[in-house]
Amino acid sequence: MFILGGKPGISIGQEDARCQVSGFRERKRSLVVGRRARALSLRWRARLHVSLSLNRRQVLQLVAAQALFWGTFVVRQSSLGAVEANGTATLPFPVQELQKGTGPTPQVGDLVGIRFRGTYNGRVFDDIMKSPVPYYMRVGSGSLLKGIEEAVKRMHVGDYWRLELPPAYAFGNKGRRASPGTPAIPPNATLVYEIRLDELPGREQELLEVTGGDLRETD
């Protein structure tokens, strides 16, 4: 029997077997990490692009290309509900207006840029309020929580709201499993979100330019 590293009782054959098992585990771990990486949300992919120092125009190009990459973009029409006397559309959960905006209200299918911070029991679990670029989404696409989707359809550009989302408008009775960069949310959790509607690029000349619109491109 050959002795390796001064440790008796370990033969070359045993060490080879251990190396093979270790290599298999490492390959398995790489596959799992790869699957998790491919499962990252658009928001995390956008953060990756930001880390590569892309400008706003390039980010818009990437967002506009999502519909082509993932297939036909389908938006869901839904009722906007009643409207109060002050012009603020009612929602089926508590809403506090932190800042009033004076810009336009998006329509279903518009591209908007929003920022938000989510908390559960006072603990922040999601925060892009200070990120270099907002999170871009199509209104009515279902890419965010139902409560946020419903709120965005009623907001004006510049509005800053605090939402108290019951489970039916958050992660429901299943909650959310932990994933890279995001903690788990238990079932039937009520969440608090601060959300600000920053941009409505779906009606801006720049978006028409990057998506091949009829407007002449200018840099």
mmCIF file of C-alpha atoms in Angstrom:
data_model
loop_
_atom_site.group_PDB
_atom_site.id
_atom_site.type_symbol
_atom_site.label_atom_id
_atom_site.label_comp_id
_atom_site.label_asym_id
_atom_site.label_seq_id
_atom_site.Cartn_x
_atom_site.Cartn_y
_atom_site.Cartn_z
ATOM 1 C CA MET A 1 0.000 0.000 0.000
ATOM 2 C CA PHE A 2 1.302 3.427 -0.922
ATOM 3 C CA ILE A 3 1.013 6.230 1.603
ATOM 4 C CA LEU A 4 -0.065 9.700 0.394
ATOM 5 C CA GLY A 5 0.626 12.929 2.255
ATOM 6 C CA GLY A 6 1.924 11.097 5.314
ATOM 7 C CA LYS A 7 -1.567 9.738 6.129
ATOM 8 C CA PRO A 8 -1.535 5.934 6.520
ATOM 9 C CA GLY A 9 -4.420 3.834 5.283
ATOM 10 C CA ILE A 10 -5.153 5.798 2.080
ATOM 11 C CA SER A 11 -4.084 4.031 -1.098
ATOM 12 C CA ILE A 12 -3.622 5.544 -4.539
ATOM 13 C CA GLY A 13 -6.730 3.711 -5.718
ATOM 14 C CA GLN A 14 -8.798 5.095 -2.869
ATOM 15 C CA GLU A 15 -7.511 8.590 -3.530
ATOM 16 C CA ASP A 16 -8.392 8.269 -7.231
ATOM 17 C CA ALA A 17 -11.909 7.208 -6.281
ATOM 18 C CA ARG A 18 -12.243 10.181 -3.953
ATOM 19 C CA CYS A 19 -11.066 12.510 -6.712
ATOM 20 C CA GLN A 20 -13.647 11.056 -9.097
ATOM 21 C CA VAL A 21 -16.436 11.546 -6.552
ATOM 22 C CA SER A 22 -15.222 15.067 -5.830
ATOM 23 C CA GLY A 23 -15.119 15.852 -9.544
ATOM 24 C CA PHE A 24 -18.645 14.512 -10.021
ATOM 25 C CA ARG A 25 -19.935 16.638 -7.151
ATOM 26 C CA GLU A 26 -18.216 19.712 -8.571
ATOM 27 C CA ARG A 27 -19.745 19.131 -12.017
ATOM 28 C CA LYS A 28 -23.167 18.625 -10.411
ATOM 29 C CA ARG A 29 -22.720 21.842 -8.422
ATOM 30 C CA SER A 30 -21.793 23.698 -11.618
ATOM 31 C CA LEU A 31 -24.941 22.441 -13.340
ATOM 32 C CA VAL A 32 -27.112 23.591 -10.432
ATOM 33 C CA VAL A 33 -25.454 27.007 -10.402
ATOM 34 C CA GLY A 34 -25.937 27.214 -14.162
ATOM 35 C CA ARG A 35 -29.637 26.468 -13.867
ATOM 36 C CA ARG A 36 -30.012 29.081 -11.142
ATOM 37 C CA ALA A 37 -28.138 31.620 -13.231
ATOM 38 C CA ARG A 38 -30.434 30.991 -16.194
ATOM 39 C CA ALA A 39 -33.434 31.445 -13.892
ATOM 40 C CA LEU A 40 -32.474 34.979 -12.875
ATOM 41 C CA SER A 41 -35.246 37.495 -13.412
ATOM 42 C CA LEU A 42 -35.157 40.357 -15.889
ATOM 43 C CA ARG A 43 -34.404 42.677 -13.001
ATOM 44 C CA TRP A 44 -31.206 40.808 -12.106
ATOM 45 C CA ARG A 45 -30.182 40.614 -15.774
ATOM 46 C CA ALA A 46 -30.710 44.372 -15.964
ATOM 47 C CA ARG A 47 -28.468 44.837 -12.924
ATOM 48 C CA LEU A 48 -25.817 42.742 -14.649
ATOM 49 C CA HIS A 49 -26.027 44.972 -17.701
ATOM 50 C CA VAL A 50 -25.723 48.019 -15.462
ATOM 51 C CA SER A 51 -22.552 46.550 -13.969
ATOM 52 C CA LEU A 52 -21.168 46.492 -17.508
ATOM 53 C CA SER A 53 -21.665 50.290 -17.655
ATOM 54 C CA LEU A 54 -24.345 50.365 -20.348
ATOM 55 C CA ASN A 55 -26.034 53.712 -20.882
ATOM 56 C CA ARG A 56 -29.785 54.286 -20.764
ATOM 57 C CA ARG A 57 -30.160 53.998 -24.535
ATOM 58 C CA GLN A 58 -28.453 50.596 -24.548
ATOM 59 C CA VAL A 59 -30.611 49.428 -21.639
ATOM 60 C CA LEU A 60 -33.729 50.432 -23.578
ATOM 61 C CA GLN A 61 -32.472 48.447 -26.562
ATOM 62 C CA LEU A 62 -32.055 45.384 -24.363
ATOM 63 C CA VAL A 63 -35.512 45.805 -22.842
ATOM 64 C CA ALA A 64 -37.145 46.317 -26.229
ATOM 65 C CA ALA A 65 -35.412 43.175 -27.510
ATOM 66 C CA GLN A 66 -36.912 41.034 -24.733
ATOM 67 C CA ALA A 67 -40.169 40.626 -26.650
ATOM 68 C CA LEU A 68 -38.280 39.229 -29.645
ATOM 69 C CA PHE A 69 -36.074 36.958 -27.532
ATOM 70 C CA TRP A 70 -38.827 35.470 -25.384
ATOM 71 C CA GLY A 71 -41.543 35.389 -28.065
ATOM 72 C CA THR A 72 -44.699 37.376 -28.605
ATOM 73 C CA PHE A 73 -45.421 39.803 -25.805
ATOM 74 C CA VAL A 74 -48.992 39.385 -24.576
ATOM 75 C CA VAL A 75 -50.549 41.933 -22.233
ATOM 76 C CA ARG A 76 -53.630 41.300 -20.188
ATOM 77 C CA GLN A 77 -56.439 43.833 -20.229
ATOM 78 C CA SER A 78 -58.085 44.299 -16.831
ATOM 79 C CA SER A 79 -60.558 46.605 -15.141
ATOM 80 C CA LEU A 80 -59.140 49.773 -13.615
ATOM 81 C CA GLY A 81 -61.844 49.898 -10.971
ATOM 82 C CA ALA A 82 -63.582 52.952 -9.563
ATOM 83 C CA VAL A 83 -62.095 56.426 -9.419
ATOM 84 C CA GLU A 84 -62.340 58.655 -6.374
ATOM 85 C CA ALA A 85 -63.350 62.308 -6.524
ATOM 86 C CA ASN A 86 -59.727 63.490 -6.345
ATOM 87 C CA GLY A 87 -58.857 61.525 -9.474
ATOM 88 C CA THR A 88 -56.965 58.719 -7.729
ATOM 89 C CA ALA A 89 -58.179 55.299 -8.816
ATOM 90 C CA THR A 90 -59.197 53.070 -5.917
ATOM 91 C CA LEU A 91 -57.359 49.837 -5.168
ATOM 92 C CA PRO A 92 -58.439 46.795 -3.106
ATOM 93 C CA PHE A 93 -55.613 47.323 -0.577
ATOM 94 C CA PRO A 94 -54.261 50.260 1.484
ATOM 95 C CA VAL A 95 -52.348 52.914 -0.473
ATOM 96 C CA GLN A 96 -50.533 55.937 0.944
ATOM 97 C CA GLU A 97 -49.468 58.735 -1.399
ATOM 98 C CA LEU A 98 -45.949 59.809 -0.385
ATOM 99 C CA GLN A 99 -45.414 62.154 -3.326
ATOM 100 C CA LYS A 100 -47.790 63.345 -6.012
ATOM 101 C CA GLY A 101 -46.671 63.244 -9.623
ATOM 102 C CA THR A 102 -47.906 65.442 -12.445
ATOM 103 C CA GLY A 103 -46.935 63.316 -15.444
ATOM 104 C CA PRO A 104 -49.127 61.104 -17.647
ATOM 105 C CA THR A 105 -50.651 57.776 -16.640
ATOM 106 C CA PRO A 106 -49.478 54.710 -18.612
ATOM 107 C CA GLN A 107 -51.786 52.545 -20.657
ATOM 108 C CA VAL A 108 -51.728 48.749 -20.864
ATOM 109 C CA GLY A 109 -48.828 47.813 -23.142
ATOM 110 C CA ASP A 110 -46.758 50.948 -22.428
ATOM 111 C CA LEU A 111 -43.135 50.586 -21.377
ATOM 112 C CA VAL A 112 -42.526 52.211 -17.985
ATOM 113 C CA GLY A 113 -39.553 52.655 -15.661
ATOM 114 C CA ILE A 114 -40.263 52.125 -11.959
ATOM 115 C CA ARG A 115 -38.324 51.896 -8.711
ATOM 116 C CA PHE A 116 -39.473 49.982 -5.648
ATOM 117 C CA ARG A 117 -38.543 48.713 -2.200
ATOM 118 C CA GLY A 118 -40.220 45.684 -0.659
ATOM 119 C CA THR A 119 -40.307 44.884 3.061
ATOM 120 C CA TYR A 120 -41.689 42.024 5.143
ATOM 121 C CA ASN A 121 -42.094 42.523 8.900
ATOM 122 C CA GLY A 122 -39.907 45.605 8.607
ATOM 123 C CA ARG A 123 -37.086 43.756 6.825
ATOM 124 C CA VAL A 124 -36.093 44.909 3.331
ATOM 125 C CA PHE A 125 -35.998 41.983 0.895
ATOM 126 C CA ASP A 126 -35.960 43.819 -2.429
ATOM 127 C CA ASP A 127 -34.675 47.334 -3.116
ATOM 128 C CA ILE A 128 -33.891 49.120 -6.379
ATOM 129 C CA MET A 129 -34.764 52.638 -5.239
ATOM 130 C CA LYS A 130 -31.169 53.824 -5.671
ATOM 131 C CA SER A 131 -30.106 51.699 -8.640
ATOM 132 C CA PRO A 132 -28.514 53.566 -11.607
ATOM 133 C CA VAL A 133 -31.475 52.735 -13.850
ATOM 134 C CA PRO A 134 -35.104 51.895 -12.997
ATOM 135 C CA TYR A 135 -36.777 48.554 -13.639
ATOM 136 C CA TYR A 136 -38.400 48.603 -17.080
ATOM 137 C CA MET A 137 -41.615 46.672 -17.643
ATOM 138 C CA ARG A 138 -44.615 46.518 -19.940
ATOM 139 C CA VAL A 139 -47.792 47.558 -18.162
ATOM 140 C CA GLY A 140 -50.127 44.569 -17.891
ATOM 141 C CA SER A 141 -47.464 41.988 -18.781
ATOM 142 C CA GLY A 142 -47.669 40.189 -15.438
ATOM 143 C CA SER A 143 -43.912 40.485 -14.861
ATOM 144 C CA LEU A 144 -44.351 41.794 -11.302
ATOM 145 C CA LEU A 145 -46.619 41.102 -8.339
ATOM 146 C CA LYS A 146 -50.317 41.600 -9.031
ATOM 147 C CA GLY A 147 -50.548 44.448 -6.520
ATOM 148 C CA ILE A 148 -47.691 46.362 -8.135
ATOM 149 C CA GLU A 149 -49.129 45.795 -11.611
ATOM 150 C CA GLU A 150 -52.503 47.152 -10.521
ATOM 151 C CA ALA A 151 -50.929 50.171 -8.834
ATOM 152 C CA VAL A 152 -48.743 51.127 -11.813
ATOM 153 C CA LYS A 153 -51.800 51.287 -14.088
ATOM 154 C CA ARG A 154 -53.245 53.993 -11.843
ATOM 155 C CA MET A 155 -50.119 56.054 -11.183
ATOM 156 C CA HIS A 156 -48.869 59.241 -12.813
ATOM 157 C CA VAL A 157 -45.215 59.727 -13.689
ATOM 158 C CA GLY A 158 -43.642 61.143 -10.530
ATOM 159 C CA ASP A 159 -46.064 59.417 -8.148
ATOM 160 C CA TYR A 160 -44.492 57.780 -5.091
ATOM 161 C CA TRP A 161 -46.813 55.385 -3.260
ATOM 162 C CA ARG A 162 -46.692 53.042 -0.290
ATOM 163 C CA LEU A 163 -48.657 49.832 -0.860
ATOM 164 C CA GLU A 164 -49.732 47.283 1.728
ATOM 165 C CA LEU A 165 -50.197 44.125 -0.319
ATOM 166 C CA PRO A 166 -52.295 41.278 1.115
ATOM 167 C CA PRO A 167 -51.309 37.721 0.098
ATOM 168 C CA ALA A 168 -53.736 37.658 -2.839
ATOM 169 C CA TYR A 169 -51.850 40.591 -4.394
ATOM 170 C CA ALA A 170 -48.386 39.392 -3.361
ATOM 171 C CA PHE A 171 -47.037 35.807 -3.235
ATOM 172 C CA GLY A 172 -50.295 34.157 -2.154
ATOM 173 C CA ASN A 173 -50.554 30.966 -0.108
ATOM 174 C CA LYS A 174 -47.397 29.494 -1.634
ATOM 175 C CA GLY A 175 -44.949 32.241 -0.735
ATOM 176 C CA ARG A 176 -41.645 32.477 -2.565
ATOM 177 C CA ARG A 177 -38.670 30.168 -2.329
ATOM 178 C CA ALA A 178 -35.238 31.627 -1.739
ATOM 179 C CA SER A 179 -33.029 32.101 -4.793
ATOM 180 C CA PRO A 180 -29.664 33.780 -5.460
ATOM 181 C CA GLY A 181 -29.944 37.323 -4.163
ATOM 182 C CA THR A 182 -33.555 36.980 -2.965
ATOM 183 C CA PRO A 183 -34.689 35.650 0.446
ATOM 184 C CA ALA A 184 -37.679 33.385 0.960
ATOM 185 C CA ILE A 185 -41.121 34.875 1.624
ATOM 186 C CA PRO A 186 -43.431 32.666 3.733
ATOM 187 C CA PRO A 187 -46.956 31.720 2.605
ATOM 188 C CA ASN A 188 -49.790 34.196 3.215
ATOM 189 C CA ALA A 189 -47.403 37.073 3.865
ATOM 190 C CA THR A 190 -48.563 40.695 3.775
ATOM 191 C CA LEU A 191 -45.891 42.848 2.143
ATOM 192 C CA VAL A 192 -45.208 46.575 2.119
ATOM 193 C CA TYR A 193 -43.894 48.131 -1.081
ATOM 194 C CA GLU A 194 -42.790 51.664 -1.786
ATOM 195 C CA ILE A 195 -43.048 52.263 -5.519
ATOM 196 C CA ARG A 196 -42.221 55.261 -7.672
ATOM 197 C CA LEU A 197 -43.135 55.707 -11.333
ATOM 198 C CA ASP A 198 -40.066 57.415 -12.796
ATOM 199 C CA GLU A 199 -40.375 57.138 -16.556
ATOM 200 C CA LEU A 200 -42.769 56.476 -19.390
ATOM 201 C CA PRO A 201 -40.290 55.773 -22.229
ATOM 202 C CA GLY A 202 -42.983 53.954 -24.194
ATOM 203 C CA ARG A 203 -44.057 57.400 -25.415
ATOM 204 C CA GLU A 204 -40.613 58.939 -25.773
ATOM 205 C CA GLN A 205 -38.764 59.604 -29.009
ATOM 206 C CA GLU A 206 -35.721 57.688 -27.758
ATOM 207 C CA LEU A 207 -37.621 54.403 -27.505
ATOM 208 C CA LEU A 208 -39.084 54.835 -30.974
ATOM 209 C CA GLU A 209 -35.569 55.342 -32.248
ATOM 210 C CA VAL A 210 -34.036 52.255 -30.637
ATOM 211 C CA THR A 211 -36.942 50.054 -31.712
ATOM 212 C CA GLY A 212 -36.741 51.095 -35.339
ATOM 213 C CA GLY A 213 -39.546 53.643 -35.333
ATOM 214 C CA ASP A 214 -40.158 56.173 -38.056
ATOM 215 C CA LEU A 215 -38.477 58.994 -36.164
ATOM 216 C CA ARG A 216 -35.005 59.950 -37.332
ATOM 217 C CA GLU A 217 -32.253 58.750 -35.016
ATOM 218 C CA THR A 218 -30.215 61.435 -33.319
ATOM 219 C CA ASP A 219 -27.397 60.957 -30.786
#
